[in-house]
CSV table of C-alpha atoms in Angstrom, one decimal:
chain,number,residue,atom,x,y,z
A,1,UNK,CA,0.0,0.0,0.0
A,2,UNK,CA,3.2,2.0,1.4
A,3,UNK,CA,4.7,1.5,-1.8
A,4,UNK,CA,1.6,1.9,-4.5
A,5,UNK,CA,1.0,5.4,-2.6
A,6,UNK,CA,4.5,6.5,-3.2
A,7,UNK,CA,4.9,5.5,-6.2
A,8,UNK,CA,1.3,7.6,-7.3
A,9,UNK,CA,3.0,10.6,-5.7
A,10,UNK,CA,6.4,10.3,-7.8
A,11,UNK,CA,4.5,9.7,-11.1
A,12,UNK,CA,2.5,13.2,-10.6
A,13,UNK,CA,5.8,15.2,-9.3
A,14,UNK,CA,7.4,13.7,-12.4
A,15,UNK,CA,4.5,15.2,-14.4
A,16,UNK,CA,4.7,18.8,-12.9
A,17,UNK,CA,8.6,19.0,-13.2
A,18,UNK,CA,8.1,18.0,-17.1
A,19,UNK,CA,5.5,21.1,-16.7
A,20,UNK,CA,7.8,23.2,-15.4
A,21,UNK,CA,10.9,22.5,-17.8
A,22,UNK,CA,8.2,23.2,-20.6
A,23,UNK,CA,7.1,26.8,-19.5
A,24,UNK,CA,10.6,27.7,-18.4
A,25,UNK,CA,11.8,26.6,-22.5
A,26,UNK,CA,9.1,28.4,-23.7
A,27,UNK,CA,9.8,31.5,-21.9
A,28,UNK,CA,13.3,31.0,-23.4
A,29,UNK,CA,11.5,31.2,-26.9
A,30,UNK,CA,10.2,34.2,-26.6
A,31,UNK,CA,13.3,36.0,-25.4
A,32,UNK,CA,15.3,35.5,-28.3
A,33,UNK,CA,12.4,36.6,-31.1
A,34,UNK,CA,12.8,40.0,-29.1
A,35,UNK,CA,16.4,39.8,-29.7
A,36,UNK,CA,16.5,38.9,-33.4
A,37,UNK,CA,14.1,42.0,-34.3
A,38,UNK,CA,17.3,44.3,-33.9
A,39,UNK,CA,18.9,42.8,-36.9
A,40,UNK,CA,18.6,39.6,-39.2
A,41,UNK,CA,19.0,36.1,-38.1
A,42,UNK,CA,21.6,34.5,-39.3
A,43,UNK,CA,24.1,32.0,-38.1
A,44,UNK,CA,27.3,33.6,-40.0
A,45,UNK,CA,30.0,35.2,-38.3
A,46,UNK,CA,30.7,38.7,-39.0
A,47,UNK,CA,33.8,39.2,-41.4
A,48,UNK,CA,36.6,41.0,-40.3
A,49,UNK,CA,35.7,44.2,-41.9
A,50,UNK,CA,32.5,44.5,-39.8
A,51,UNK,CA,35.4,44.5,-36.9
A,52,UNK,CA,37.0,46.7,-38.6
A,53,UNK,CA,34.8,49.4,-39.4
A,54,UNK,CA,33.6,48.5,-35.7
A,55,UNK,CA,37.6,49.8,-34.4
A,56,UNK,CA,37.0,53.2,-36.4
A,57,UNK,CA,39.3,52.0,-39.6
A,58,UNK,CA,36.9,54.1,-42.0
A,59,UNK,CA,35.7,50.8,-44.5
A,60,UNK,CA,32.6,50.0,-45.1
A,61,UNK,CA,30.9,47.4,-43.7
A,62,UNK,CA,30.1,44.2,-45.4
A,63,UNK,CA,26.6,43.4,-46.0
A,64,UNK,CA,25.5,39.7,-44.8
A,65,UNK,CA,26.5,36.8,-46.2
A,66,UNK,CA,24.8,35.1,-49.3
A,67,UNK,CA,23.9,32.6,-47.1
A,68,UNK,CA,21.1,34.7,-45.3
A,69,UNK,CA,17.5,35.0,-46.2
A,70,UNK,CA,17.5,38.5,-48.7
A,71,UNK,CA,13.7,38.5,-47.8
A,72,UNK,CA,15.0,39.5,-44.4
A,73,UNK,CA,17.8,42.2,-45.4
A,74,UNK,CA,15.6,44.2,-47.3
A,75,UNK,CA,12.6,46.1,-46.1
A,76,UNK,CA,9.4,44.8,-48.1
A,77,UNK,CA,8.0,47.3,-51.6
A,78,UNK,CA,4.5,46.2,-49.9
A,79,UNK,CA,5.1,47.1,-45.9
A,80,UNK,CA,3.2,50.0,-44.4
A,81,UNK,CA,5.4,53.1,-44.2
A,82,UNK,CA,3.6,54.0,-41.2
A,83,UNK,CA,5.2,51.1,-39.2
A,84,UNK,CA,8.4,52.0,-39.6
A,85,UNK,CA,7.5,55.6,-37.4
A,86,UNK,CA,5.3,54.3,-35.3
A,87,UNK,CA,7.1,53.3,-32.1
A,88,UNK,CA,4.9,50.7,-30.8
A,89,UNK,CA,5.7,48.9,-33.5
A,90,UNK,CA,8.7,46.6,-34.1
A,91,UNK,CA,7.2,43.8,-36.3
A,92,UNK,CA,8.1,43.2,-39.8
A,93,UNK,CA,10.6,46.5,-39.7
A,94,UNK,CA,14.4,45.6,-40.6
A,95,UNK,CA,16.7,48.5,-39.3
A,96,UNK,CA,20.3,47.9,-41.4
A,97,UNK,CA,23.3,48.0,-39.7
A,98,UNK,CA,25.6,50.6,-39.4
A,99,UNK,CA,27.5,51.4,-43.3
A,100,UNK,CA,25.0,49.2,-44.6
A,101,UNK,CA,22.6,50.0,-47.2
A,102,UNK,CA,19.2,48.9,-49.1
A,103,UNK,CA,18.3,47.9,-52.2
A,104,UNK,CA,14.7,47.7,-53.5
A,105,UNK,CA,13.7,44.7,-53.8
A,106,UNK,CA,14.6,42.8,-57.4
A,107,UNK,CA,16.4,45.3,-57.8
A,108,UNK,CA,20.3,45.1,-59.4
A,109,UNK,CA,20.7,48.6,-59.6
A,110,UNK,CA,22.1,50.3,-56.3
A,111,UNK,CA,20.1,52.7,-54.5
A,112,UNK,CA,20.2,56.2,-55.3
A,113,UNK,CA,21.5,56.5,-51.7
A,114,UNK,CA,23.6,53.4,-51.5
A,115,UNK,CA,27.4,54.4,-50.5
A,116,UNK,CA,30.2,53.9,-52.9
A,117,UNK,CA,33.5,51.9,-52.2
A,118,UNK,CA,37.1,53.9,-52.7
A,119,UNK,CA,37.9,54.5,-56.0
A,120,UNK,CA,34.4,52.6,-57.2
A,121,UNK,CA,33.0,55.5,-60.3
A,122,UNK,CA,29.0,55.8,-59.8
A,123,UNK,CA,27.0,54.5,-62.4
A,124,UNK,CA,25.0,57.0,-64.7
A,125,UNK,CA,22.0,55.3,-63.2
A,126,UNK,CA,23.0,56.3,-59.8
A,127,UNK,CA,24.3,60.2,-61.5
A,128,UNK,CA,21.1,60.6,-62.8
A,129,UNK,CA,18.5,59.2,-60.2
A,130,UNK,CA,20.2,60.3,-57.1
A,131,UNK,CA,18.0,62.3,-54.7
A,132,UNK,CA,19.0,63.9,-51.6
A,133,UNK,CA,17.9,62.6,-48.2
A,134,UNK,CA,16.5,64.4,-45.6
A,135,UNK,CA,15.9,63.8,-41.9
A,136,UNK,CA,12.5,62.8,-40.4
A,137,UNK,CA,10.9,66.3,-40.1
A,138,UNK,CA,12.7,68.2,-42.6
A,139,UNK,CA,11.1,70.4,-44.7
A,140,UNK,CA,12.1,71.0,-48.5
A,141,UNK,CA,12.1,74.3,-49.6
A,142,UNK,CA,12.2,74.8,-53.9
A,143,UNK,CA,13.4,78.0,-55.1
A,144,UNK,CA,10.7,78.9,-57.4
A,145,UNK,CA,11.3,79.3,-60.8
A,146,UNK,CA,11.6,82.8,-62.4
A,147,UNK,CA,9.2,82.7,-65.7
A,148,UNK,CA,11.7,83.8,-68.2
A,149,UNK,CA,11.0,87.6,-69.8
A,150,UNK,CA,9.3,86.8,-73.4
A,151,UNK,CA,11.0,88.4,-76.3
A,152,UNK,CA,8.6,92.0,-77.7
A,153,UNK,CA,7.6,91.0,-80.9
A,154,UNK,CA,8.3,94.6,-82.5
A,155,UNK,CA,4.9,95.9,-83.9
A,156,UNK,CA,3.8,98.2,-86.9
A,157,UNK,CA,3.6,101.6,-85.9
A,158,UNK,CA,0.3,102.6,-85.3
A,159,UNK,CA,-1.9,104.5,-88.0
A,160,UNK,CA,-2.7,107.6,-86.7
A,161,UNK,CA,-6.7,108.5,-86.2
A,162,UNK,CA,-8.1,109.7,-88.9
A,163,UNK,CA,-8.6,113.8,-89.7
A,164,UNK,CA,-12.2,114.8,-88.7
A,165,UNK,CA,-11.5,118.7,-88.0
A,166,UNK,CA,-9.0,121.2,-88.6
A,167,UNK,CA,-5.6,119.6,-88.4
A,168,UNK,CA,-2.5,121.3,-88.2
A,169,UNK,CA,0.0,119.4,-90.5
A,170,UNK,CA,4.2,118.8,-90.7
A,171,UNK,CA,6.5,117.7,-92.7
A,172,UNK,CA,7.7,114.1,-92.0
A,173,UNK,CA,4.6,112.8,-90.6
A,174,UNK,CA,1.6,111.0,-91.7
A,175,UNK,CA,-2.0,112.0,-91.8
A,176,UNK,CA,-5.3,110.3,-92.8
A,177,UNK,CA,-8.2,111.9,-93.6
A,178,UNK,CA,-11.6,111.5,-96.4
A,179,UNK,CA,-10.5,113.9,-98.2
A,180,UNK,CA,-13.3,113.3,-101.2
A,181,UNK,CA,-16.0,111.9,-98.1
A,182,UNK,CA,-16.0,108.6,-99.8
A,183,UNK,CA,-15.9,106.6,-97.0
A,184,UNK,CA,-12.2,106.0,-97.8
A,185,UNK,CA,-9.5,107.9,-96.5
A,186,UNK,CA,-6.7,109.8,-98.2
A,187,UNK,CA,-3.1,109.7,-96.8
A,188,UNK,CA,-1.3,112.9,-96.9
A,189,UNK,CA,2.1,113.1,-96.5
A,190,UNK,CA,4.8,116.7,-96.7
A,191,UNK,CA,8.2,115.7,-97.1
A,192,UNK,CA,11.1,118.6,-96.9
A,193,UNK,CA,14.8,118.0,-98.6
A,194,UNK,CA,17.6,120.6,-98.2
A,195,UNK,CA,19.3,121.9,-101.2
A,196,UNK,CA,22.4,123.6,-101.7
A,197,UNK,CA,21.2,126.5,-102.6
A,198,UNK,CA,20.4,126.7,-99.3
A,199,UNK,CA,16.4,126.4,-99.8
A,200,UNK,CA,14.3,123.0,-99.4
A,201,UNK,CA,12.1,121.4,-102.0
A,202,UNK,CA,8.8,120.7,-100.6
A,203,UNK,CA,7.1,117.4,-101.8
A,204,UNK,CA,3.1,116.8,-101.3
A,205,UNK,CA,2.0,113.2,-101.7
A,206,UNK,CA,-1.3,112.5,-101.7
A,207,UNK,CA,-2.4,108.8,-101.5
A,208,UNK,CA,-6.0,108.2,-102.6
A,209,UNK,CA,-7.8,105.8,-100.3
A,210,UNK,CA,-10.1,104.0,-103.2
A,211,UNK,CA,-7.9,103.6,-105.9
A,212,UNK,CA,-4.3,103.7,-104.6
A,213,UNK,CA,-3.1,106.2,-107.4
A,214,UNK,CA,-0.7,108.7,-105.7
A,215,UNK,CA,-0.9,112.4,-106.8
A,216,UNK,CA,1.7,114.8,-106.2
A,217,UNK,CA,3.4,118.4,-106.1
A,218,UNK,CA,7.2,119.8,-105.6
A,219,UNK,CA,8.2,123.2,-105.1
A,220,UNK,CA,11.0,124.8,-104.1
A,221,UNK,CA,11.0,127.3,-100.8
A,222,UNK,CA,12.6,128.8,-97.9
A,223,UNK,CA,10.4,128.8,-95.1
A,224,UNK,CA,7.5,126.4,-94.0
A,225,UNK,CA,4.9,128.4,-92.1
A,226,UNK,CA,2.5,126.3,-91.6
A,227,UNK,CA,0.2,123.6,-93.2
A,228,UNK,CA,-3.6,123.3,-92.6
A,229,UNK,CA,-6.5,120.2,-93.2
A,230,UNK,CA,-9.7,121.6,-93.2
A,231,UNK,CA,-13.2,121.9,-95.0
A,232,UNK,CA,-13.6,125.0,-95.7
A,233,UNK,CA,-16.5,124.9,-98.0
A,234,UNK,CA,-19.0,122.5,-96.2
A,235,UNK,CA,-21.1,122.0,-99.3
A,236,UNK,CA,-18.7,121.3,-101.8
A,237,UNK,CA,-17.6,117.7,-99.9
A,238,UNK,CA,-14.2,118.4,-100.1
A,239,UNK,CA,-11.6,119.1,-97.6
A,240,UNK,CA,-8.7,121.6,-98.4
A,241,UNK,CA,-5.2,121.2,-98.1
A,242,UNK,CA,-3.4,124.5,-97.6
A,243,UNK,CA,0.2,125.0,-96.7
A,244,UNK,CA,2.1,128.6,-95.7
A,245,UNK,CA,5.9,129.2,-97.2
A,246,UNK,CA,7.8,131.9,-97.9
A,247,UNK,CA,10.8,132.9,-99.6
A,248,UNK,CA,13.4,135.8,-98.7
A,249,UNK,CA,11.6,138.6,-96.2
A,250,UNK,CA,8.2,139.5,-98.2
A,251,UNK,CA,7.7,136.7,-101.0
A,252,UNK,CA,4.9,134.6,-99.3
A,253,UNK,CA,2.9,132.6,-100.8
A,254,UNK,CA,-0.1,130.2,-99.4
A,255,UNK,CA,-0.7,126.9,-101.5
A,256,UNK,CA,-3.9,125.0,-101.7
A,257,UNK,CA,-4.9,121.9,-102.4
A,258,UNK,CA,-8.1,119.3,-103.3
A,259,UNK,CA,-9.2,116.4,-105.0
A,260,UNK,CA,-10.7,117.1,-108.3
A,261,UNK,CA,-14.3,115.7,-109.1
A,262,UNK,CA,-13.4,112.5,-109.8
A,263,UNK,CA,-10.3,112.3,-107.1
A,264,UNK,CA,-8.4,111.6,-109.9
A,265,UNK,CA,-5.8,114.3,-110.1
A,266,UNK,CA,-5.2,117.8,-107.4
A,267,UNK,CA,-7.3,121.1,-107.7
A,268,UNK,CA,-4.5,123.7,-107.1
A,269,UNK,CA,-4.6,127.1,-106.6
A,270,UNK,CA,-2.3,130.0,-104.6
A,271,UNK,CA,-2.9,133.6,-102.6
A,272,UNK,CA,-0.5,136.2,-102.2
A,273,UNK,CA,0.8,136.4,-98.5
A,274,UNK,CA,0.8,134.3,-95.6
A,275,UNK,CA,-1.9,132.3,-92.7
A,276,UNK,CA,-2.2,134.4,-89.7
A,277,UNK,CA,-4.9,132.4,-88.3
A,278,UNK,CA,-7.5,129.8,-89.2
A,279,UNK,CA,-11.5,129.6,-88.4
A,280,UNK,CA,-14.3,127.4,-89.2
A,281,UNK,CA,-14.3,128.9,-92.9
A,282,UNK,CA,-11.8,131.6,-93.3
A,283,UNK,CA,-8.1,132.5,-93.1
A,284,UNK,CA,-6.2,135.4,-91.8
A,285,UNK,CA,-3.5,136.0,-94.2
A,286,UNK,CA,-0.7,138.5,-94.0
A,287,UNK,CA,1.0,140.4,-96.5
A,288,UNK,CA,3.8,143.1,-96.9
A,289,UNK,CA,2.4,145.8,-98.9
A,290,UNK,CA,4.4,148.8,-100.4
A,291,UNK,CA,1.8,152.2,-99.6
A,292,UNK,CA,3.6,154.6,-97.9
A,293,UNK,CA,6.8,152.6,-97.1
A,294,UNK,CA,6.3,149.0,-96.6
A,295,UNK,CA,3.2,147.8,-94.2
A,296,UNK,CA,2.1,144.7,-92.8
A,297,UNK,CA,-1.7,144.2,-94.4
A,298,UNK,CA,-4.6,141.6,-92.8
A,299,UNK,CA,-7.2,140.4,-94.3
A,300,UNK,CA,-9.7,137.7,-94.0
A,301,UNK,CA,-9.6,135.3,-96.5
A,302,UNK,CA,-12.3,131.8,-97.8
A,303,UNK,CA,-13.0,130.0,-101.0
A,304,UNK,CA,-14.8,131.0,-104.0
A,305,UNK,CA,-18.1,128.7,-104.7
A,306,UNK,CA,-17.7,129.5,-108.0
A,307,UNK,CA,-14.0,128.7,-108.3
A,308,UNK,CA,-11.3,126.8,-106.7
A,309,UNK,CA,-9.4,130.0,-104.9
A,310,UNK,CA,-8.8,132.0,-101.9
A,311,UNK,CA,-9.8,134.9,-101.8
A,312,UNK,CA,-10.4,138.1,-99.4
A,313,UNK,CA,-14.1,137.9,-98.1
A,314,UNK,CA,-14.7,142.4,-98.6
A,315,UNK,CA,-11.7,143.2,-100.3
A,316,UNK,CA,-10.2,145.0,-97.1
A,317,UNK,CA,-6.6,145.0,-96.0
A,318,UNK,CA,-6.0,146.2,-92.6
A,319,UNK,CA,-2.7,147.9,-91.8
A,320,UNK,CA,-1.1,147.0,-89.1
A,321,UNK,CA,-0.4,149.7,-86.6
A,322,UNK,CA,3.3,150.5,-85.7
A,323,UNK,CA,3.6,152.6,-83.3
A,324,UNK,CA,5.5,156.2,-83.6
A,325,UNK,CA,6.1,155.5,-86.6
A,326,UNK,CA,5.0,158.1,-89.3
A,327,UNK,CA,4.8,159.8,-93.0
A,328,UNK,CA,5.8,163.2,-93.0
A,329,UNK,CA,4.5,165.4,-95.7
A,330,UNK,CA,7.3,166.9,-98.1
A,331,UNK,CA,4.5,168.6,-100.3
A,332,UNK,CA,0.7,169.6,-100.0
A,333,UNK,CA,-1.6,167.5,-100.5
A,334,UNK,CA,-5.3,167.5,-101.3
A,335,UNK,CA,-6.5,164.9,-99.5
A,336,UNK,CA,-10.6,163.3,-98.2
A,337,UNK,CA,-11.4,163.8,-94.5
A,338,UNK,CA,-14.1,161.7,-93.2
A,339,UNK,CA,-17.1,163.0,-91.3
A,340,UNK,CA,-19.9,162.7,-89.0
A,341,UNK,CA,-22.4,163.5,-91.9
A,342,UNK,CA,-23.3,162.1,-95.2
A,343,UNK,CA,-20.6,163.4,-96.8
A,344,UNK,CA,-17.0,163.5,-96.4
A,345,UNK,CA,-14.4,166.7,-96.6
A,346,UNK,CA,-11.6,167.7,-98.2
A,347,UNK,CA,-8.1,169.4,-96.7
A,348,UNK,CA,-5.1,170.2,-97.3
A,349,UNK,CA,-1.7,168.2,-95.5
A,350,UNK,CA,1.3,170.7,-95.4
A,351,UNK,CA,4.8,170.3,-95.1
A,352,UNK,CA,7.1,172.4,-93.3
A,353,UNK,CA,8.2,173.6,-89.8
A,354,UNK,CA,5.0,171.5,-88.5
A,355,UNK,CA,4.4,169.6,-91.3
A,356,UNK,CA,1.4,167.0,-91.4
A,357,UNK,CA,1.9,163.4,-90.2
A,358,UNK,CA,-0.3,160.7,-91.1
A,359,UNK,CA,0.5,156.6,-91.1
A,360,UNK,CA,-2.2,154.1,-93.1
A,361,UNK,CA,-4.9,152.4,-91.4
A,362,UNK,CA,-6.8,150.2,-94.5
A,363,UNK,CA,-6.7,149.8,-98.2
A,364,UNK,CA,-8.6,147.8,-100.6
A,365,UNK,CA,-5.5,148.1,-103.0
A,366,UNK,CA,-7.2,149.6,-106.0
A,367,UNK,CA,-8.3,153.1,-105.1
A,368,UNK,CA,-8.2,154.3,-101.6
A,369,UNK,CA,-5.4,154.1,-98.8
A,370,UNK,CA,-6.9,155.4,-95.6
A,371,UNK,CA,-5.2,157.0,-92.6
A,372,UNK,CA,-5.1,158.7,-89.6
A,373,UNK,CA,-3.0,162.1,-88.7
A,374,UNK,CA,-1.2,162.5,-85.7
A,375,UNK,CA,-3.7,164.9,-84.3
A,376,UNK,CA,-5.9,161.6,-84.7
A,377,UNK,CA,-8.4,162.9,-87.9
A,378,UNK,CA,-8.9,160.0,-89.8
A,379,UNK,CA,-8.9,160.9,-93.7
A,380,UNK,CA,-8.0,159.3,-97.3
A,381,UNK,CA,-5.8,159.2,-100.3
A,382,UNK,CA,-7.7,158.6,-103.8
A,383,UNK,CA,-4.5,156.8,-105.6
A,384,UNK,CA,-4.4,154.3,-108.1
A,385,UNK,CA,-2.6,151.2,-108.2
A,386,UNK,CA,0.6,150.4,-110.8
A,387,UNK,CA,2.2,146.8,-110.5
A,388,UNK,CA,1.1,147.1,-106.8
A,389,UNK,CA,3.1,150.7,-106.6
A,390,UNK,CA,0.2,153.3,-105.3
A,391,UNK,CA,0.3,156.4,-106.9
A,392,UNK,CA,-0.9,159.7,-105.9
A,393,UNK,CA,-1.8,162.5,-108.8
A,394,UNK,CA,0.5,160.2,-111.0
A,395,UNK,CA,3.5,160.3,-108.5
A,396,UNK,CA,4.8,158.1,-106.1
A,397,UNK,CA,4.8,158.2,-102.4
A,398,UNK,CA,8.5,159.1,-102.4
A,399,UNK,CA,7.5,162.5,-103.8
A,400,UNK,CA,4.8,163.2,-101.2
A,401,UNK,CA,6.4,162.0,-98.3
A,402,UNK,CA,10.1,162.3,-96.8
A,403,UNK,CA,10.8,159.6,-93.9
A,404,UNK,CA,9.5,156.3,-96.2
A,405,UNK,CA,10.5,152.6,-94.5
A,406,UNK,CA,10.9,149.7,-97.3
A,407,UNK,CA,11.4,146.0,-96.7
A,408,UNK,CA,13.3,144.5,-99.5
């Protein structure tokens, strides 16, 4: 009984030791799969190189041997890259060895990263596919890119607006303008060339807008006053070209200009003297005129209906007053006073110790110079007209008067 008893009890404290011996080797177990997450498992030795690299020589350390598993010294194309930051996590991660590098998987290529041995010449694979690496947390900053400056495409110059209203024109520039209100317009151009003589040649060029023909005129001058575009006559649908020259110190002249009826050729036609001013439908024009001594003359000038031509509007030149300058009478003179009734006077100018003075005030260049005496009586001379010389009872102004001004 003794010995049946004892033996039961050795039988069940043989059991629990071989229970024992069991959890205690499968504690064992789990210790070293802890262990072998810190690197692969493998059962070679490390080469000498590993202890050297280890002692600070500088090479590069080996990677395992061929032996090993290369599913474990690579990390998986497939494994989630947020395993390998999350801390908590440790399975399936493969953390290389110091000097070692990866290689993705299949892969004969090195790594863009992968270090090079002494003297070993990268690839143009690695040249060209190399990327920098950055630590966890770093941020990459690109310099933005500049967009490069396009080249100006040079451009026509521009056509300038058409003429519409009275236009002040230049040599050396362009204008446009309907001069024949056809719905087309004409281009215009005044070109100026120096000569040796010393005076210019003026060249107008007239471009017509619905048939292309090109009509001109030269001349030769000194002076360019002034040019004008204007319609002057609004009935007659055309617009006149007028341009101001001059040559020496009196010869002026004012040219004008028009498309004829059909716009194929120019209207032309000229006025004695020079543009003052310009209004809606008339023209101040100067002139020099010899009456008693040379004078500046105005009058106000438009164009005939019945004729392509300037003309003065009444005929009446004003004299433009100078002033203390006078005519002094060298011999008497019968001459028209006016008056405050119907009809006008007649006096006597004397020379002498206080001999008359009188300057001219108007003349219509035919028959009549009027004037006004220094004692401020306004009278008249009854002359007639020679190749522009006034003369008075058949004479002269020389002979009548002593202290005569001329411009030559």
């Amino acid at each position: 009984m003794i010995s049946s008893s004892v033996n039961k009890r050795r039988a069940v404290h043989a059991i629990l030791l071989l229970a024992l011996i069991f959890i205690i080797a499968a504690a064992g177990g789990c210790s070293c799969s802890e262990k072998n997450n810190d690197g692969p498992v493998s059962s070679a030795e490390p080469s000498s190189s590993a202890d050297a690299w280890a002692e600070g020589s500088g090479s590069p350390y080996e990677s395992p041997s061929a032996s090993a598993d290369p599913s474990e010294a690579a990390v998986s194309d497939t494994a989630d890259p947020t395993s390998a930051s999350d801390p908590d996590s440790s399975e399936g991660v493969y953390t290389p060895a110091p000097g070692e590098t990866q290689q993705p998987s299949g892969s004969g290529a090195p790594s863009a990263s992968q270090s090079l041995a002494p003297g070993q010449t990268p690839s143009p694979t690695q040249l060209s596919s190399a990327q920098p690496t950055y630590p966890s947390g770093h941020t990459v900053t690109t310099a933005p890119v500049q967009p490069s400056t396009p080249t100006p495409i040079p451009t026509a110059t521009p056509k300038p607006d058409p003429v519409t209203a009275l236009t002040h024109v230049a040599p050396g520039n362009e204008y446009y303008c309907d001069m024949d209100f056809d719905g087309r317009n004409e281009k215009i151009e005044i070109s100026r060339k120096e000569r040796d003589g010393g005076d210019i040649l003026l060249t107008i060029k007239i471009t017509v807008g619905k048939t292309g023909s090109v009509l001109v005129d030269s001349f030769a001058t000194e002076h360019y006053f002034d040019g004008i575009l204007n319609n002057f006559n609004s009935g007659d649908k055309r617009v006149e070209l007028l341009i101001s020259t001059g040559v020496g110190k009196r010869e002026d002249t004012i040219r004008c200009y028009k498309l004829d009826d059909s716009s194929g050729s120019l209207s032309a036609c000229a006025a004695e003297g020079r543009m003052i001013s310009v209004g809606a439908n008339s023209v101040t024009v100067s002139r020099l005129v010899d009456l008693m001594g040379t004078w500046e003359c105005l009058s106000d000038h438009s164009f005939s209906y019945s004729e392509f031509a300037l003309e003065s509007i009444d005929g009446e030149w004003r004299v433009k007053n100078e002033p203390n300058r006078w005519c002094t009478v060298s011999n008497t003179m019968l001459v028209g006073f006016y008056s405050n009734g119907n009809e006008n006077e007649f006096g006597y100018l004397y020379p002498g110790y206080d001999a008359s003075r009188i300057c001219p005030t108007a003349t219509d260049l035919k028959t009549r110079i009027d004037f006004i005496t220094d004692a401020n009586v306004s009278g008249y001379l009854s002359v007639s007209f020679s190749e522009g010389v006034p003369l008075f009872e058949g004479k002269p102004m020389d002979h009548w008067f002593s202290d005569l001004t001329y411009v030559k």
